[in-house]
Coordinates of C-alpha atoms in Angstrom, one line a residue:
X1 CA 0.1 0.1 0.0
X2 CA 2.8 2.5 0.8
X3 CA 4.4 1.7 -2.6
X4 CA 1.2 2.2 -4.4
X5 CA 0.4 5.5 -2.4
X6 CA 4.1 6.7 -3.1
X7 CA 3.6 6.1 -6.8
X8 CA 0.3 7.9 -6.9
X9 CA 1.7 10.9 -4.9
X10 CA 4.7 11.0 -7.4
X11 CA 2.3 10.8 -10.2
X12 CA 0.4 13.8 -9.1
X13 CA 3.5 16.0 -8.5
X14 CA 5.1 15.2 -11.8
X15 CA 1.6 16.0 -13.4
X16 CA 1.4 19.2 -11.8
X17 CA 5.0 20.3 -12.7
X18 CA 5.0 19.1 -16.2
X19 CA 1.4 20.0 -17.3
X20 CA 2.7 23.3 -18.9
X21 CA 6.1 22.1 -20.0
X22 CA 6.5 22.0 -23.6
X23 CA 7.6 18.7 -25.5
X24 CA 11.4 19.7 -25.5
X25 CA 11.5 20.3 -21.7
X26 CA 9.7 17.0 -21.1
X27 CA 12.4 15.0 -23.3
X28 CA 15.2 16.8 -21.6
X29 CA 13.9 15.8 -18.0
X30 CA 13.8 12.1 -19.5
X31 CA 17.4 12.2 -20.9
X32 CA 18.8 13.8 -17.8
X33 CA 17.2 11.1 -15.7
X34 CA 18.4 8.1 -17.9
X35 CA 22.2 9.8 -17.8
X36 CA 22.2 9.5 -14.0
X37 CA 22.9 5.8 -14.0
X38 CA 25.9 5.5 -16.5
X39 CA 27.4 2.6 -14.8
X40 CA 24.6 0.2 -15.2
X41 CA 24.1 1.2 -18.9
X42 CA 28.1 0.8 -19.3
X43 CA 27.7 -2.8 -18.1
X44 CA 24.9 -3.3 -20.3
X45 CA 26.7 -2.2 -23.3
X46 CA 29.9 -4.2 -22.6
X47 CA 27.8 -7.5 -22.3
X48 CA 25.8 -6.6 -25.4
X49 CA 29.0 -6.0 -27.4
X50 CA 30.6 -9.1 -26.1
X51 CA 27.5 -11.5 -26.7
X52 CA 26.8 -9.8 -30.0
X53 CA 30.5 -10.6 -31.2
X54 CA 30.3 -14.1 -30.2
X55 CA 26.7 -14.3 -32.1
X56 CA 28.0 -12.8 -35.3
X57 CA 30.7 -15.3 -35.4
X58 CA 28.7 -18.2 -34.7
X59 CA 26.1 -16.9 -37.0
X60 CA 28.6 -16.5 -39.8
X61 CA 29.9 -19.9 -39.1
X62 CA 26.4 -21.4 -39.5
X63 CA 25.7 -19.4 -42.6
X64 CA 28.9 -20.6 -44.2
X65 CA 27.9 -24.4 -43.1
X66 CA 24.5 -23.9 -44.5
X67 CA 26.0 -22.3 -47.8
X68 CA 28.2 -25.2 -48.2
X69 CA 25.3 -27.7 -47.7
X70 CA 23.5 -26.0 -50.5
X71 CA 26.4 -26.1 -52.8
X72 CA 26.7 -30.0 -52.0
X73 CA 23.0 -30.4 -52.7
X74 CA 23.3 -28.5 -55.7
X75 CA 26.2 -30.4 -57.1
X76 CA 24.2 -33.8 -56.2
X77 CA 21.1 -32.5 -58.1
X78 CA 22.9 -31.4 -61.1
X79 CA 24.2 -34.8 -61.3
X80 CA 20.6 -36.4 -61.2
X81 CA 19.7 -33.6 -63.6
X82 CA 22.3 -34.7 -66.2
X83 CA 21.1 -38.3 -66.0
X84 CA 17.5 -37.0 -66.9
X85 CA 18.7 -35.3 -69.8
X86 CA 20.6 -38.4 -71.2
X87 CA 17.6 -40.1 -72.8
X88 CA 17.0 -37.0 -75.1
X89 CA 20.4 -38.0 -76.6
X90 CA 19.5 -41.7 -77.3
X91 CA 17.5 -42.4 -80.2
X92 CA 16.7 -46.1 -79.2
X93 CA 15.1 -44.6 -76.1
X94 CA 13.2 -42.1 -77.9
X95 CA 12.0 -44.4 -80.5
X96 CA 10.7 -47.0 -78.0
X97 CA 8.8 -44.4 -76.0
X98 CA 7.4 -43.1 -79.1
X99 CA 5.8 -46.5 -79.8
X100 CA 3.5 -46.3 -76.8
X101 CA 2.2 -42.8 -77.3
X102 CA -1.5 -43.5 -76.5
X103 CA -3.4 -41.6 -73.7
X104 CA -2.4 -42.4 -70.2
X105 CA -4.2 -45.4 -68.7
X106 CA -4.8 -47.1 -72.0
X107 CA -1.6 -49.3 -72.2
X108 CA -1.7 -52.9 -71.5
X109 CA 1.8 -54.3 -72.2
X110 CA 5.1 -53.7 -74.0
X111 CA 7.3 -55.9 -76.2
X112 CA 9.9 -58.0 -74.4
X113 CA 12.8 -56.6 -76.3
X114 CA 11.8 -53.2 -75.5
X115 CA 11.8 -54.0 -72.0
X116 CA 15.3 -55.6 -72.3
X117 CA 16.7 -52.5 -74.1
X118 CA 15.2 -49.9 -71.6
X119 CA 16.4 -52.1 -68.6
X120 CA 19.9 -52.1 -69.9
X121 CA 20.0 -48.4 -70.5
X122 CA 18.5 -47.6 -67.0
X123 CA 20.7 -50.1 -65.3
X124 CA 23.8 -48.4 -66.7
X125 CA 22.8 -45.0 -65.7
X126 CA 22.0 -46.4 -62.0
X127 CA 25.1 -48.5 -61.8
X128 CA 27.3 -47.8 -58.7
X129 CA 24.8 -45.4 -57.4
X130 CA 23.4 -46.7 -54.0
X131 CA 21.5 -43.5 -53.3
X132 CA 19.3 -44.2 -56.4
X133 CA 16.5 -46.5 -55.5
X134 CA 15.3 -46.6 -59.3
X135 CA 15.5 -45.0 -62.5
X136 CA 12.0 -45.4 -64.5
X137 CA 11.1 -44.3 -68.1
X138 CA 7.3 -44.0 -68.4
X139 CA 5.6 -43.7 -71.8
X140 CA 2.6 -41.5 -72.5
X141 CA 0.2 -44.5 -72.2
X142 CA 1.7 -45.7 -68.9
X143 CA 4.3 -48.3 -69.9
X144 CA 7.0 -48.2 -67.2
X145 CA 10.5 -49.3 -68.1
X146 CA 12.8 -49.5 -65.0
X147 CA 16.3 -50.7 -63.9
X148 CA 14.6 -52.7 -61.2
X149 CA 13.7 -56.2 -61.3
X150 CA 10.4 -56.8 -63.1
X151 CA 8.7 -58.1 -59.9
X152 CA 9.6 -55.0 -57.9
X153 CA 7.7 -52.5 -60.2
X154 CA 4.6 -52.6 -62.2
X155 CA 4.9 -53.0 -66.0
X156 CA 2.1 -50.6 -66.5
X157 CA 1.4 -47.6 -64.3
X158 CA -1.5 -45.0 -64.3
X159 CA 0.1 -41.9 -63.1
X160 CA -3.3 -40.2 -62.5
X161 CA -3.5 -42.4 -59.4
X162 CA -0.9 -40.4 -57.7
X163 CA -1.4 -36.7 -56.7
X164 CA 2.2 -35.9 -56.5
X165 CA 2.7 -36.8 -60.3
X166 CA 0.7 -33.6 -61.2
X167 CA 3.9 -31.7 -60.3
X168 CA 4.9 -32.3 -63.8
X169 CA 2.1 -30.9 -65.3
X170 CA 3.0 -27.6 -67.4
X171 CA 6.9 -28.1 -66.7
X172 CA 7.6 -27.9 -70.5
X173 CA 10.5 -30.2 -70.3
X174 CA 12.2 -28.6 -67.4
X175 CA 13.5 -30.8 -64.5
X176 CA 11.5 -30.8 -61.4
X177 CA 12.3 -32.0 -57.7
X178 CA 9.3 -33.8 -56.2
X179 CA 9.1 -33.8 -52.5
X180 CA 9.1 -37.1 -50.5
X181 CA 6.2 -39.2 -51.8
X182 CA 5.4 -43.0 -51.9
X183 CA 5.0 -44.2 -55.6
X184 CA 2.5 -46.6 -56.3
X185 CA 4.2 -48.4 -59.0
X186 CA 6.3 -50.3 -56.5
X187 CA 4.8 -53.7 -56.1
X188 CA 6.2 -54.2 -52.5
X189 CA 4.9 -51.9 -49.7
X190 CA 7.0 -49.0 -49.6
X191 CA 7.6 -47.7 -46.1
X192 CA 10.3 -45.1 -46.8
X193 CA 9.3 -42.1 -48.8
X194 CA 11.4 -41.2 -51.9
X195 CA 12.5 -38.0 -53.4
X196 CA 12.3 -37.9 -57.2
X197 CA 13.9 -35.9 -59.9
X198 CA 11.7 -35.9 -62.9
X199 CA 11.1 -34.5 -66.4
X200 CA 9.0 -34.5 -69.2
X201 CA 10.7 -36.3 -72.2
X202 CA 10.1 -34.3 -75.4
X203 CA 11.0 -35.2 -78.9
X204 CA 14.1 -32.9 -79.8
X205 CA 12.7 -32.4 -83.6
X206 CA 9.0 -31.9 -83.0
X207 CA 8.9 -31.0 -79.1
X208 CA 6.1 -33.5 -78.8
X209 CA 6.0 -35.3 -75.3
X210 CA 7.2 -39.0 -75.5
X211 CA 6.8 -39.7 -71.8
X212 CA 8.5 -39.0 -68.5
X213 CA 11.6 -40.1 -66.5
X214 CA 11.7 -40.5 -62.8
X215 CA 14.8 -40.8 -60.8
X216 CA 13.8 -41.8 -57.1
X217 CA 16.4 -40.9 -54.5
X218 CA 16.8 -42.3 -51.1
X219 CA 16.6 -39.8 -48.1
X220 CA 20.0 -41.6 -47.1
X221 CA 21.7 -39.3 -49.8
X222 CA 20.9 -36.2 -47.6
X223 CA 22.1 -38.0 -44.5
X224 CA 25.3 -38.9 -46.3
X225 CA 25.6 -35.3 -47.3
X226 CA 25.4 -34.0 -43.8
X227 CA 27.6 -36.7 -42.4
X228 CA 30.8 -35.2 -44.1
X229 CA 30.3 -31.6 -42.3
X230 CA 31.0 -30.5 -39.1
X231 CA 27.4 -29.5 -38.1
X232 CA 26.3 -28.7 -34.5
X233 CA 24.8 -31.8 -32.9
X234 CA 22.0 -29.9 -30.9
X235 CA 21.1 -28.1 -34.0
X236 CA 18.0 -28.9 -36.1
X237 CA 18.3 -28.9 -40.0
X238 CA 15.5 -29.0 -42.5
X239 CA 15.4 -28.7 -46.2
X240 CA 12.1 -27.1 -47.8
X241 CA 11.3 -26.5 -51.6
X242 CA 9.9 -23.4 -53.0
X243 CA 6.3 -24.2 -51.9
X244 CA 7.5 -24.5 -48.3
X245 CA 7.1 -28.3 -48.3
X246 CA 9.3 -30.4 -46.2
X247 CA 12.3 -32.5 -48.2
X248 CA 14.3 -33.5 -45.5
X249 CA 14.7 -32.9 -41.8
X250 CA 17.2 -33.6 -39.1
X251 CA 15.8 -32.6 -35.7
X252 CA 17.2 -32.3 -32.1
X253 CA 13.8 -30.9 -30.4
X254 CA 13.3 -34.0 -28.3
X255 CA 12.6 -35.8 -31.6
X256 CA 9.7 -33.7 -32.6
X257 CA 9.5 -32.2 -36.0
X258 CA 10.6 -28.7 -36.1
X259 CA 8.9 -28.1 -39.4
X260 CA 5.6 -29.0 -38.1
X261 CA 6.2 -26.6 -35.3
X262 CA 6.8 -23.9 -37.6
X263 CA 3.8 -24.7 -39.7
X264 CA 1.6 -24.8 -36.7
X265 CA 2.7 -21.4 -35.8
X266 CA 2.2 -20.3 -39.3
X267 CA 5.5 -18.6 -39.4
X268 CA 7.6 -20.8 -41.8
X269 CA 7.2 -18.3 -44.7
X270 CA 7.6 -15.3 -42.4
X271 CA 11.2 -16.0 -41.4
X272 CA 13.7 -15.3 -44.0
X273 CA 17.5 -14.8 -43.8
X274 CA 18.9 -14.9 -40.3
X275 CA 17.1 -14.1 -37.2
X276 CA 16.2 -15.4 -33.7
X277 CA 13.0 -17.3 -33.2
X278 CA 11.2 -18.9 -30.2
X279 CA 10.0 -22.4 -30.1
X280 CA 8.5 -24.1 -27.0
X281 CA 9.7 -21.1 -25.1
X282 CA 13.4 -21.5 -26.0
X283 CA 15.1 -18.9 -28.4
X284 CA 16.8 -20.3 -31.5
X285 CA 19.3 -18.9 -34.2
X286 CA 17.3 -19.4 -37.6
X287 CA 19.3 -19.3 -40.4
X288 CA 18.0 -19.9 -44.0
X289 CA 20.0 -20.0 -47.4
X290 CA 18.0 -20.3 -50.7
X291 CA 19.4 -21.8 -53.8
X292 CA 18.3 -20.1 -57.1
X293 CA 19.2 -23.3 -59.1
X294 CA 17.1 -25.9 -57.1
X295 CA 14.7 -23.7 -55.4
X296 CA 15.5 -25.5 -52.1
X297 CA 16.0 -23.6 -48.9
X298 CA 18.3 -25.1 -46.2
X299 CA 17.3 -24.1 -42.9
X300 CA 19.0 -24.5 -39.5
X301 CA 17.8 -23.9 -35.8
X302 CA 20.6 -23.7 -33.4
X303 CA 19.8 -22.9 -29.7
X304 CA 20.8 -19.6 -28.4
X305 CA 22.2 -21.4 -25.1
X306 CA 24.6 -23.2 -27.3
X307 CA 25.8 -20.2 -29.1
X308 CA 26.0 -18.2 -25.8
X309 CA 27.5 -20.8 -23.5
X310 CA 31.0 -18.8 -23.4
X311 CA 29.4 -15.6 -22.4
X312 CA 27.5 -17.2 -19.3
X313 CA 29.8 -16.0 -16.4
X314 CA 29.9 -12.6 -17.6
X315 CA 25.9 -12.6 -18.0
X316 CA 25.6 -13.3 -14.4
X317 CA 27.8 -10.4 -13.2
X318 CA 26.5 -7.9 -15.6
X319 CA 23.0 -8.6 -15.1
X320 CA 23.4 -8.6 -11.3
X321 CA 24.6 -5.0 -11.3
X322 CA 22.5 -3.9 -14.3
X323 CA 19.3 -5.0 -12.5
X324 CA 19.8 -2.6 -9.7
X325 CA 20.4 0.1 -11.8
X326 CA 17.6 -0.3 -14.4
X327 CA 15.2 -0.8 -11.4
X328 CA 15.5 2.8 -10.6
X329 CA 15.5 4.0 -14.2
X330 CA 12.4 1.9 -15.0
X331 CA 10.4 3.6 -12.2
X332 CA 11.3 7.0 -13.1
X333 CA 11.1 6.3 -16.8
X334 CA 7.5 4.7 -16.5
X335 CA 6.1 7.7 -14.4
X336 CA 7.6 10.2 -16.9
X337 CA 6.7 8.3 -20.1
X338 CA 3.0 7.8 -18.8
X339 CA 2.6 11.5 -18.5
X340 CA 4.3 12.3 -22.1
X341 CA 2.5 9.5 -23.9
X342 CA -0.9 9.7 -22.3
X343 CA -2.2 12.6 -24.6
X344 CA -0.7 11.0 -27.6
X345 CA -2.4 7.7 -26.9
X346 CA -5.6 9.6 -26.3
X347 CA -5.2 11.6 -29.7
X348 CA -4.3 8.0 -31.5
X349 CA -7.5 6.7 -30.4
X350 CA -9.7 9.4 -31.5
X351 CA -7.8 9.4 -35.0
X352 CA -8.5 5.3 -35.1
X353 CA -12.3 6.3 -34.6
X354 CA -12.0 8.9 -37.3
X355 CA -10.6 6.5 -39.8
X356 CA -13.6 4.3 -39.1
X357 CA -15.9 6.9 -40.3
X358 CA -16.9 8.7 -37.1
X359 CA -16.2 12.4 -37.5
X360 CA -17.7 13.4 -34.3
X361 CA -14.5 12.6 -32.4
X362 CA -13.1 15.4 -30.3
X363 CA -10.1 15.7 -27.8
X364 CA -9.8 17.6 -24.7
X365 CA -7.4 20.2 -24.1
X366 CA -4.3 19.1 -22.6
X367 CA -2.7 22.4 -21.6
X368 CA -0.7 25.0 -23.3
X369 CA 2.1 22.6 -24.5
X370 CA 2.4 21.2 -28.1
X371 CA 0.1 18.5 -27.3
X372 CA -2.6 21.0 -26.4
X373 CA -1.9 22.9 -29.7
X374 CA -2.3 19.5 -31.5
X375 CA -5.5 18.6 -29.8
X376 CA -7.2 22.0 -30.6
X377 CA -6.0 21.7 -34.3
X378 CA -7.3 18.2 -34.5
X379 CA -10.8 19.5 -33.2
X380 CA -10.9 22.2 -35.8
X381 CA -9.8 19.9 -38.4
X382 CA -12.5 17.5 -37.7
X383 CA -15.1 20.2 -37.7
X384 CA -14.0 21.1 -41.2
X385 CA -13.7 17.5 -42.4
X386 CA -17.3 16.8 -41.2
X387 CA -18.7 19.8 -43.0
X388 CA -16.8 19.0 -46.4
X389 CA -17.7 15.3 -46.1
X390 CA -21.7 16.5 -45.9
X391 CA -21.3 18.8 -48.8
X392 CA -19.3 16.1 -50.9
X393 CA -21.7 13.5 -49.9
X394 CA -24.6 15.4 -50.9
X395 CA -23.0 16.5 -54.2
X396 CA -22.4 12.9 -55.0
X397 CA -25.8 11.8 -54.7
X398 CA -27.0 14.7 -57.1
X399 CA -24.5 13.5 -59.3
X400 CA -25.7 10.0 -59.2
X401 CA -29.2 11.0 -59.7
X402 CA -28.3 12.8 -62.7
X403 CA -26.5 9.7 -64.2
X404 CA -29.5 7.7 -63.4
X405 CA -31.8 10.1 -65.2
X406 CA -29.3 9.9 -68.2
X407 CA -29.2 6.1 -68.2
X408 CA -33.1 6.1 -68.3
X409 CA -32.8 7.6 -72.0
X410 CA -30.3 5.0 -73.1
X411 CA -30.4 1.4 -73.7
X412 CA -27.2 -0.8 -73.6
X413 CA -25.6 -0.7 -77.0
X414 CA -24.6 -4.2 -77.1
X415 CA -28.0 -5.2 -76.3
X416 CA -29.2 -3.3 -79.2
X417 CA -26.8 -4.8 -81.4
X418 CA -27.6 -8.2 -80.5
X419 CA -31.4 -7.6 -80.9
X420 CA -31.0 -6.2 -84.4
X421 CA -28.7 -8.9 -85.3
X422 CA -31.3 -11.5 -84.2
X423 CA -34.0 -9.6 -86.1
X424 CA -31.9 -9.4 -89.5
X425 CA -31.0 -13.2 -89.3
X426 CA -34.7 -14.3 -88.5
X427 CA -35.9 -12.3 -91.5
X428 CA -33.3 -13.7 -93.9
X429 CA -33.9 -17.4 -92.7
X430 CA -37.7 -17.7 -92.0
X431 CA -39.6 -14.7 -93.2
X432 CA -41.9 -15.6 -90.2
X433 CA -44.0 -13.3 -87.8
X434 CA -41.6 -14.0 -85.1
X435 CA -39.7 -10.9 -86.6
X436 CA -42.9 -8.8 -85.9
X437 CA -43.1 -10.1 -82.3
X438 CA -39.4 -9.4 -81.8
X439 CA -39.9 -5.8 -83.2
X440 CA -43.0 -5.3 -81.0
X441 CA -41.0 -6.4 -77.9
X442 CA -38.1 -4.1 -78.8
X443 CA -40.2 -1.2 -79.3
X444 CA -42.1 -1.8 -75.8
X445 CA -38.5 -1.8 -74.2
X446 CA -37.8 1.5 -75.8
X447 CA -40.9 3.2 -75.0
X448 CA -40.6 2.1 -71.3
X449 CA -36.9 3.1 -70.9
X450 CA -37.3 6.3 -72.8
X451 CA -40.9 7.8 -72.9
X452 CA -41.6 7.4 -69.1
X453 CA -39.9 9.6 -66.6
X454 CA -41.5 8.2 -63.5
X455 CA -39.1 6.6 -61.1
X456 CA -41.6 4.7 -59.3
X457 CA -43.9 2.2 -61.3
X458 CA -46.5 -0.4 -60.6
X459 CA -44.7 -4.0 -60.3
X460 CA -47.3 -5.2 -63.4
X461 CA -45.6 -2.6 -65.6
X462 CA -42.0 -3.5 -64.6
X463 CA -43.1 -7.2 -65.3
X464 CA -44.5 -6.3 -68.6
X465 CA -41.1 -4.7 -69.5
X466 CA -39.2 -7.8 -68.5
X467 CA -41.3 -10.1 -70.3
X468 CA -40.7 -8.0 -73.4
X469 CA -36.8 -8.1 -72.7
X470 CA -37.2 -12.2 -72.0
X471 CA -38.9 -12.6 -75.3
X472 CA -36.1 -10.9 -77.1
X473 CA -33.5 -12.8 -75.3
X474 CA -35.2 -16.2 -75.9
X475 CA -35.4 -15.7 -79.5
X476 CA -31.4 -14.8 -79.4
X477 CA -31.0 -18.2 -77.4
X478 CA -33.1 -20.2 -79.9
X479 CA -35.4 -21.8 -77.2
X480 CA -32.6 -22.6 -74.9
X481 CA -33.5 -19.8 -72.4
X482 CA -36.5 -20.7 -70.2
X483 CA -38.0 -17.8 -68.0
X484 CA -40.7 -18.7 -65.3
X485 CA -42.7 -16.0 -63.5
X486 CA -43.9 -16.8 -59.9
X487 CA -45.8 -13.6 -58.9
X488 CA -48.4 -13.3 -56.2
X489 CA -51.5 -11.5 -57.7
X490 CA -52.0 -9.3 -54.6
X491 CA -48.6 -7.6 -55.1
X492 CA -49.4 -6.6 -58.7
X493 CA -50.3 -3.1 -57.8
X494 CA -47.2 -2.5 -55.5
X495 CA -45.1 0.2 -56.3
X496 CA -41.2 -0.3 -57.1
X497 CA -38.4 1.8 -58.6
X498 CA -38.5 1.8 -62.2
X499 CA -35.8 -0.4 -64.1
X500 CA -35.0 -2.4 -61.1
X501 CA -35.9 -6.0 -62.2
X502 CA -34.5 -6.1 -65.7
X503 CA -30.6 -5.7 -64.7
X504 CA -31.1 -8.6 -62.4
X505 CA -32.5 -10.8 -65.4
X506 CA -29.6 -9.3 -67.7
X507 CA -27.3 -10.1 -65.0
X508 CA -28.6 -13.7 -64.7
X509 CA -28.3 -14.1 -68.6
X510 CA -25.1 -12.8 -69.3
X511 CA -23.2 -13.7 -66.2
X512 CA -25.1 -16.8 -65.3
X513 CA -26.4 -18.7 -68.5
X514 CA -24.1 -17.1 -71.3
X515 CA -21.7 -19.7 -72.8
X516 CA -23.6 -22.8 -71.4
X517 CA -24.4 -25.1 -74.4
X518 CA -27.7 -26.3 -72.9
X519 CA -28.7 -22.7 -72.3
X520 CA -30.6 -22.3 -68.7
X521 CA -33.5 -21.4 -66.8
X522 CA -34.6 -18.1 -64.9
X523 CA -37.1 -17.9 -62.1
X524 CA -38.6 -14.5 -61.4
X525 CA -40.8 -14.2 -58.2
X526 CA -42.5 -11.5 -56.2
X527 CA -44.1 -12.2 -52.9
X528 CA -45.4 -10.3 -49.8
X529 CA -43.7 -11.0 -46.8
X530 CA -45.1 -9.1 -43.7
X531 CA -44.8 -5.3 -44.4
X532 CA -41.9 -6.0 -47.3
X533 CA -42.0 -6.9 -50.8
X534 CA -39.4 -9.6 -51.8
X535 CA -38.3 -9.6 -55.5
X536 CA -36.0 -12.5 -56.4
X537 CA -34.4 -13.4 -59.7
X538 CA -32.8 -16.9 -59.6
X539 CA -30.9 -18.8 -62.3
X540 CA -29.2 -22.4 -62.7
X541 CA -26.1 -20.9 -64.4
X542 CA -22.3 -20.7 -63.4
X543 CA -22.8 -19.3 -59.9
X544 CA -20.2 -17.6 -57.7
X545 CA -17.8 -18.8 -54.9
X546 CA -18.8 -18.2 -51.3
X547 CA -15.9 -15.8 -51.1
X548 CA -17.2 -13.7 -54.0
X549 CA -20.7 -13.7 -52.7
X550 CA -19.7 -12.6 -49.2
X551 CA -17.7 -9.8 -51.0
X552 CA -20.9 -8.8 -53.1
X553 CA -23.2 -8.8 -49.9
X554 CA -20.6 -6.8 -47.9
X555 CA -20.5 -4.0 -50.7
X556 CA -24.3 -3.9 -51.1
X557 CA -24.7 -3.4 -47.3
X558 CA -22.6 -0.1 -47.4
X559 CA -24.2 3.1 -47.3
X560 CA -23.5 5.3 -50.4
X561 CA -20.5 7.5 -50.2
X562 CA -18.3 9.3 -52.7
X563 CA -16.2 6.2 -52.8
X564 CA -19.0 3.9 -53.0
X565 CA -20.8 5.5 -55.8
X566 CA -17.8 5.0 -58.2
X567 CA -17.3 1.4 -57.1
X568 CA -17.9 -1.5 -59.5
X569 CA -17.4 -4.8 -57.9
X570 CA -16.2 -7.6 -60.3
X571 CA -17.5 -5.7 -63.5
X572 CA -21.3 -6.4 -62.6
X573 CA -22.3 -2.8 -63.0
X574 CA -26.1 -3.4 -62.9
X575 CA -26.3 -5.0 -59.3
X576 CA -24.0 -2.1 -58.1
X577 CA -26.4 0.5 -59.6
X578 CA -29.5 -1.3 -58.1
X579 CA -28.0 -1.4 -54.5
X580 CA -27.0 2.3 -54.8
X581 CA -30.4 3.1 -56.0
X582 CA -32.1 1.3 -53.2
X583 CA -30.0 3.1 -50.7
X584 CA -30.6 6.6 -52.1
X585 CA -34.4 5.9 -52.4
X586 CA -35.3 3.9 -49.1
X587 CA -32.1 4.2 -47.1
X588 CA -31.9 1.4 -44.5
X589 CA -35.4 0.3 -45.5
X590 CA -34.4 -1.6 -48.7
X591 CA -31.5 -4.1 -49.4
X592 CA -30.0 -6.3 -52.1
X593 CA -28.3 -9.6 -51.5
X594 CA -27.2 -12.5 -53.7
X595 CA -26.8 -16.3 -52.6
X596 CA -25.8 -19.4 -54.2
X597 CA -23.0 -21.6 -54.9
X598 CA -20.4 -22.2 -57.8
X599 CA -21.8 -24.4 -60.4
X600 CA -25.3 -24.3 -58.9
X601 CA -26.6 -21.0 -60.1
X602 CA -27.1 -17.6 -58.4
X603 CA -30.0 -15.9 -56.6
X604 CA -30.5 -12.1 -56.4
X605 CA -33.3 -10.7 -53.8
X606 CA -34.5 -7.2 -53.5
X607 CA -36.3 -6.2 -50.2
X608 CA -38.1 -3.0 -50.2
X609 CA -41.1 -1.6 -47.9
X610 CA -44.3 -2.5 -49.1
X611 CA -46.2 0.3 -50.9
X612 CA -49.1 0.2 -53.0
X613 CA -51.0 2.3 -55.5
X614 CA -52.3 5.3 -53.9
X615 CA -49.7 5.8 -51.5
X616 CA -47.8 9.0 -50.8
X617 CA -44.5 8.1 -52.1
X618 CA -41.6 10.5 -52.0
X619 CA -38.5 9.9 -54.1

């Protein structure tokens, strides 16, 4: 209690003495207090310099060791890459692979003399290479030629059964290093995973793919590589590829995988270069070296306790004295910094709220120092921003209303073009009365969009307009477009904004059904729910992913602003304009939302207050 009371007393005393000080004076007081304890700081500096020197030397030694490991690894992989290139210079190998060029999964068997020739070739490449488990040449049809005994591997293998083989897709003849996997072409149960150097084999003359070469490498090759280097026994080492997948690991953390721990912490990609990390509460020196040739990264984790074992004694002495010095400094610095930073923190919190759109925030005056002047300037700035925001917002609304009025006198140029083209083709082919029907529907569209100036119309008028639009689209799609209207009779006289359903139908046609060979179906429904009118346009087209749907709904829920009025999510301008119009006309009383799934179609629903003919509607 005495300590707390003393701190409160000192806090009040310092508060009274520093309230009217300027910022320069406050910082000067802080520096004077810190310089009163030079001995403790000197001890800390000496220890820091000593430990940093040891850390740098150890770090440099580890860096050189990791670089050497990567160099040896590149040398080993270049040898395997050379082996993967040799079949391209052997005409016999290319001709045999060319015989079995059917699609994958269609092969049944190969000629025995072809198996024999390929076995002699692969056996020669794998001779005296104990690190190689097997060299396999695979034709496009799945015929597998290997240096191994015929009972050890399958003569025919469908590569589509193994997901790891898809790594070669799109490699265009470049070599690939496949991470540890269990190939299914071995007849015996493979317990150990293999790393493979693989390549598409393409005819040098035509560049057509003839097959693949797979060189399966035992993990012992990497262990042998590390055994020749003087690497720290307590350190962990791992090799990962460019996609952060584990290729090889040697761990010392109680037998647990260091790679898995870094993945669980989601920090494997965050760590680059050389730095200190903490695993299981223990610090480690993290060193990473990347190879531009192979795309592999060699990573080592060395305990800091091992690095700093030489500086242990000096650490005890230095910290014993430094703790006494820093205790006094910490108390004084905490009290002063609290007083110095409190107004700054308050100002920061108010600025965060302003960033979120709350322009009503104001800060209290903190005296006559610089913070007080900043606070008063901040308040004046907020008042001016709030005034300007209201002016710009109202101006943007008027601009949008003018754009909407201009849009009512126009019609989509692509739609006119497609309609006239359909009329022309129909007149040439059939000379049928459908031409007259199509022209009539187009006339209704033009009259509805150009002649009328009302922004609020009856639902039955809007539906008649949509039916005219649908008839034209059905002719364009030659009967492959079906539209079903599900409208309750009691809502036909309800009032809705003009031209609000047709953009939904157009979006369903061009973004949902367009491009589908069998066409599609659209459902247009209108029903009364409590005191609201629900208008839904649903299709069975392409649909959207859940991430895209969430993004749309989030943008629709935003109130119009100068930025919102210019936004155009995903290129669907019609839906964006509808959401803007609903907010401008009804405010929070109306909404637009979409729902569906990828490949299963999309449903767009408009919810507006129920208004019937004769109601006093202000727009």
